[in-house]
Amino acid sequence: MALLVPLRHHRTLSLFIHGLFFVAFLLFLLVALSLPIIKTIYLLTLHAEPRADQPATNVATELQFGVWGFCATSVLNPPTWFTNPGDCVGPQLGYRVDNSTTLGQDILLLTGYPDIVNAITETLTVILVLHPVVAGLSLVVASTSLFLESHVMSTLSLVIAIITALLSSLVFAIDLALVIVAMNVVKGITIGNFSITFGNAVWMVLAGMVLTWAGVIALSARVCYCCGVRPADDGQL
């Protein structure tokens, strides 16, 4: 068997596909390492509006949920773009609100319904498994796409890329559904004024998903020799 050399043929196409999947890998990896590991990346925020006549206290008024945990902050220590000084749960595999702790009592005061928070965290346990998997698969395709001189390697890259794109679509759908369901649940709370907002991690997953599907199209062009892609002997792409 001839030794495979990276970028021997289809150099432009290989670099293009490699770039797509490597950027997707970085996006999925950052989300997989989201709050509380990387506190500036989170999936959703549960926010409570304090009453106008209520003095500022240390009781949590905002919860930001990441894949590995969540952080609670108050109006006295609000999160910024680069820091989150609040009390955090995690990082750990699966997490729930312990009402016996100070943070748990704060959440009980915040919502009156700690089960809402626990329902969110149970869904996140499923997402926790998928994010690193999609990141890993993206890195695999980013590596194999450098060897498009081999039709077997190109086909293998396409198969893995399709699996990656499908899983990334599933992850985005779960992320999106999680926020929408949380929004609907919060609407049922009649005591207080609560709101749910999307976190930046959802849009990072969307961007990664788009990149993986673009990579699938590019790899398909290589495997079937279409869309301007020709065999290496013709000197095209």
Short mmCIF file of C-alpha atoms in Angstrom, two decimals:
data_model
loop_
_atom_site.label_atom_id
_atom_site.label_comp_id
_atom_site.label_asym_id
_atom_site.label_seq_id
_atom_site.Cartn_x
_atom_site.Cartn_y
_atom_site.Cartn_z
CA MET A 1 0.00 0.00 0.00
CA ALA A 2 1.34 3.42 -0.96
CA LEU A 3 2.18 5.74 1.89
CA LEU A 4 -0.40 8.50 2.28
CA VAL A 5 1.06 11.99 2.27
CA PRO A 6 -1.05 14.89 3.53
CA LEU A 7 -2.05 17.49 0.95
CA ARG A 8 -0.47 15.58 -1.94
CA HIS A 9 -3.57 16.05 -4.10
CA HIS A 10 -6.69 18.24 -3.92
CA ARG A 11 -4.72 20.65 -1.74
CA THR A 12 -7.16 23.56 -1.94
CA LEU A 13 -10.18 21.40 -1.20
CA SER A 14 -8.36 19.59 1.62
CA LEU A 15 -7.38 22.82 3.33
CA PHE A 16 -10.91 24.17 2.93
CA ILE A 17 -12.52 21.09 4.50
CA HIS A 18 -9.84 20.91 7.19
CA GLY A 19 -10.54 24.53 8.11
CA LEU A 20 -14.30 23.95 8.31
CA PHE A 21 -14.04 20.97 10.64
CA PHE A 22 -11.22 22.38 12.75
CA VAL A 23 -13.21 25.55 13.47
CA ALA A 24 -16.26 23.37 14.19
CA PHE A 25 -14.10 21.31 16.57
CA LEU A 26 -13.04 24.45 18.45
CA LEU A 27 -16.65 25.64 18.76
CA PHE A 28 -17.93 22.29 20.01
CA LEU A 29 -14.98 21.94 22.39
CA LEU A 30 -15.57 25.38 23.92
CA VAL A 31 -19.24 24.54 24.47
CA ALA A 32 -18.29 21.16 25.95
CA LEU A 33 -16.08 23.07 28.41
CA SER A 34 -18.74 25.69 29.15
CA LEU A 35 -19.74 27.10 32.53
CA PRO A 36 -18.53 26.55 35.22
CA ILE A 37 -15.22 25.57 33.54
CA ILE A 38 -15.33 28.43 31.02
CA LYS A 39 -17.66 30.82 32.79
CA THR A 40 -18.25 33.10 29.81
CA ILE A 41 -19.89 30.31 27.78
CA TYR A 42 -23.34 29.08 28.86
CA LEU A 43 -26.51 27.57 27.40
CA LEU A 44 -29.25 29.63 29.04
CA THR A 45 -29.97 32.15 31.76
CA LEU A 46 -32.84 32.15 34.26
CA HIS A 47 -33.35 35.71 35.47
CA ALA A 48 -35.60 37.08 38.22
CA GLU A 49 -36.63 40.74 38.31
CA PRO A 50 -36.61 41.99 41.91
CA ARG A 51 -39.48 44.21 42.94
CA ALA A 52 -38.91 47.94 42.71
CA ASP A 53 -39.34 48.38 46.46
CA GLN A 54 -37.02 45.49 47.32
CA PRO A 55 -33.52 46.44 48.51
CA ALA A 56 -30.51 44.83 46.85
CA THR A 57 -29.40 41.62 48.59
CA ASN A 58 -27.01 38.72 48.07
CA VAL A 59 -29.90 36.38 47.21
CA ALA A 60 -29.41 34.93 43.73
CA THR A 61 -31.40 36.68 41.02
CA GLU A 62 -29.75 35.06 37.99
CA LEU A 63 -28.78 31.48 37.13
CA GLN A 64 -26.54 30.68 34.17
CA PHE A 65 -26.49 27.03 33.05
CA GLY A 66 -23.56 25.36 31.34
CA VAL A 67 -22.94 21.76 30.36
CA TRP A 68 -21.03 20.89 33.53
CA GLY A 69 -22.86 23.00 36.11
CA PHE A 70 -24.44 26.37 36.79
CA CYS A 71 -23.64 29.62 38.58
CA ALA A 72 -25.96 31.81 40.65
CA THR A 73 -25.35 35.54 40.95
CA SER A 74 -27.15 38.45 42.57
CA VAL A 75 -27.60 42.12 41.78
CA LEU A 76 -24.67 42.81 44.11
CA ASN A 77 -22.25 40.62 42.12
CA PRO A 78 -23.58 40.46 38.54
CA PRO A 79 -21.70 38.45 35.89
CA THR A 80 -19.66 40.33 33.28
CA TRP A 81 -18.45 39.36 29.82
CA PHE A 82 -15.27 37.82 31.24
CA THR A 83 -16.11 36.74 34.79
CA ASN A 84 -18.87 35.16 36.83
CA PRO A 85 -18.26 35.79 40.53
CA GLY A 86 -21.33 33.86 41.68
CA ASP A 87 -21.67 30.59 43.57
CA CYS A 88 -21.28 27.65 41.19
CA VAL A 89 -22.26 23.98 41.17
CA GLY A 90 -19.82 21.71 39.34
CA PRO A 91 -17.98 20.87 37.26
CA GLN A 92 -19.45 17.40 37.58
CA LEU A 93 -21.29 14.76 35.57
CA GLY A 94 -24.94 15.51 36.25
CA TYR A 95 -25.90 17.94 38.97
CA ARG A 96 -28.95 18.79 41.04
CA VAL A 97 -29.99 21.53 43.44
CA ASP A 98 -29.35 20.62 47.08
CA ASN A 99 -31.91 22.58 49.11
CA SER A 100 -29.88 22.04 52.28
CA THR A 101 -27.08 24.29 51.02
CA THR A 102 -26.98 28.08 50.99
CA LEU A 103 -27.06 28.09 47.20
CA GLY A 104 -30.03 25.72 47.21
CA GLN A 105 -31.92 28.01 49.58
CA ASP A 106 -31.13 30.96 47.31
CA ILE A 107 -32.59 29.10 44.34
CA LEU A 108 -35.66 28.16 46.38
CA LEU A 109 -36.13 31.85 47.19
CA LEU A 110 -35.48 32.77 43.57
CA THR A 111 -38.05 30.52 41.93
CA GLY A 112 -40.02 28.76 44.63
CA TYR A 113 -39.80 25.77 42.29
CA PRO A 114 -36.40 24.04 42.55
CA ASP A 115 -37.82 21.18 40.45
CA ILE A 116 -37.68 23.50 37.44
CA VAL A 117 -33.94 23.86 37.87
CA ASN A 118 -33.53 20.12 38.42
CA ALA A 119 -35.51 19.38 35.24
CA ILE A 120 -33.11 21.60 33.30
CA THR A 121 -30.06 19.92 34.78
CA GLU A 122 -31.36 16.41 34.02
CA THR A 123 -31.66 17.33 30.35
CA LEU A 124 -28.15 18.77 30.43
CA THR A 125 -26.79 15.38 31.48
CA VAL A 126 -27.77 14.02 28.05
CA ILE A 127 -26.19 17.00 26.30
CA LEU A 128 -23.04 16.52 28.36
CA VAL A 129 -22.33 13.22 26.61
CA LEU A 130 -22.99 14.50 23.08
CA HIS A 131 -20.92 17.70 23.01
CA PRO A 132 -17.50 16.05 23.53
CA VAL A 133 -18.44 13.29 21.06
CA VAL A 134 -19.26 15.80 18.32
CA ALA A 135 -16.07 17.74 19.09
CA GLY A 136 -13.99 14.57 18.83
CA LEU A 137 -15.57 13.48 15.55
CA SER A 138 -14.99 16.95 14.08
CA LEU A 139 -11.30 16.69 14.94
CA VAL A 140 -11.12 13.25 13.31
CA VAL A 141 -12.56 14.59 10.04
CA ALA A 142 -10.27 17.63 10.21
CA SER A 143 -7.35 15.19 10.28
CA THR A 144 -8.52 12.68 7.66
CA SER A 145 -9.50 15.47 5.24
CA LEU A 146 -5.79 16.13 4.68
CA PHE A 147 -5.50 12.81 2.82
CA LEU A 148 -8.01 13.24 0.00
CA GLU A 149 -5.64 11.66 -2.52
CA SER A 150 -7.06 8.32 -1.35
CA HIS A 151 -10.60 7.58 -2.45
CA VAL A 152 -10.99 5.20 0.51
CA MET A 153 -9.88 7.90 2.95
CA SER A 154 -12.17 10.43 1.27
CA THR A 155 -15.13 8.07 1.58
CA LEU A 156 -14.30 7.35 5.22
CA SER A 157 -14.05 11.08 5.90
CA LEU A 158 -17.45 11.62 4.29
CA VAL A 159 -19.10 8.89 6.39
CA ILE A 160 -17.67 10.30 9.64
CA ALA A 161 -18.58 13.82 8.52
CA ILE A 162 -22.21 12.82 7.94
CA ILE A 163 -22.37 11.23 11.40
CA THR A 164 -20.83 14.39 12.87
CA ALA A 165 -23.29 16.64 11.07
CA LEU A 166 -26.27 14.55 12.19
CA LEU A 167 -25.09 14.51 15.82
CA SER A 168 -24.39 18.25 15.76
CA SER A 169 -27.92 18.81 14.45
CA LEU A 170 -29.25 16.68 17.30
CA VAL A 171 -27.21 18.61 19.86
CA PHE A 172 -28.48 21.94 18.49
CA ALA A 173 -32.07 20.67 18.52
CA ILE A 174 -31.69 19.59 22.17
CA ASP A 175 -30.09 22.90 23.14
CA LEU A 176 -32.85 24.82 21.39
CA ALA A 177 -35.62 22.67 22.86
CA LEU A 178 -34.14 23.01 26.34
CA VAL A 179 -34.36 26.79 26.24
CA ILE A 180 -37.84 26.81 24.68
CA VAL A 181 -39.20 24.32 27.24
CA ALA A 182 -37.66 26.34 30.07
CA MET A 183 -39.33 29.46 28.68
CA ASN A 184 -42.72 27.73 28.67
CA VAL A 185 -42.24 26.44 32.23
CA VAL A 186 -41.30 29.89 33.50
CA LYS A 187 -44.49 31.32 31.99
CA GLY A 188 -46.43 29.18 34.47
CA ILE A 189 -44.81 30.83 37.49
CA THR A 190 -47.27 33.38 38.80
CA ILE A 191 -45.19 34.65 41.72
CA GLY A 192 -42.52 37.08 40.62
CA ASN A 193 -41.25 38.09 37.21
CA PHE A 194 -38.96 35.50 35.58
CA SER A 195 -37.41 35.24 32.15
CA ILE A 196 -35.25 32.80 30.20
CA THR A 197 -32.71 33.95 27.63
CA PHE A 198 -30.50 32.07 25.18
CA GLY A 199 -26.85 31.69 26.04
CA ASN A 200 -24.00 32.14 23.57
CA ALA A 201 -23.31 28.37 23.58
CA VAL A 202 -26.51 27.70 21.60
CA TRP A 203 -25.37 29.94 18.74
CA MET A 204 -21.85 28.47 18.86
CA VAL A 205 -23.38 25.01 18.36
CA LEU A 206 -25.47 26.38 15.47
CA ALA A 207 -22.34 27.78 13.81
CA GLY A 208 -20.53 24.48 14.29
CA MET A 209 -23.47 22.59 12.81
CA VAL A 210 -23.51 24.81 9.70
CA LEU A 211 -19.76 24.30 9.25
CA THR A 212 -20.07 20.51 9.47
CA TRP A 213 -22.84 20.38 6.88
CA ALA A 214 -20.77 22.62 4.59
CA GLY A 215 -17.93 20.14 5.04
CA VAL A 216 -20.24 17.25 4.13
CA ILE A 217 -21.12 18.99 0.86
CA ALA A 218 -17.44 19.61 0.06
CA LEU A 219 -16.48 16.01 0.84
CA SER A 220 -19.38 14.74 -1.27
CA ALA A 221 -18.01 16.73 -4.20
CA ARG A 222 -14.64 15.02 -3.74
CA VAL A 223 -16.08 11.50 -3.48
CA CYS A 224 -18.37 11.80 -6.51
CA TYR A 225 -16.05 14.10 -8.50
CA CYS A 226 -18.70 16.75 -9.05
CA CYS A 227 -19.13 20.51 -8.55
CA GLY A 228 -15.83 21.22 -10.30
CA VAL A 229 -13.80 18.59 -8.44
CA ARG A 230 -11.92 16.26 -10.77
CA PRO A 231 -9.44 13.41 -10.34
CA ALA A 232 -5.98 14.50 -9.25
CA ASP A 233 -4.51 13.74 -12.67
CA ASP A 234 -6.61 16.55 -14.14
CA GLY A 235 -5.02 19.06 -11.78
CA GLN A 236 -8.29 20.39 -10.43
CA LEU A 237 -8.70 21.38 -6.77
#
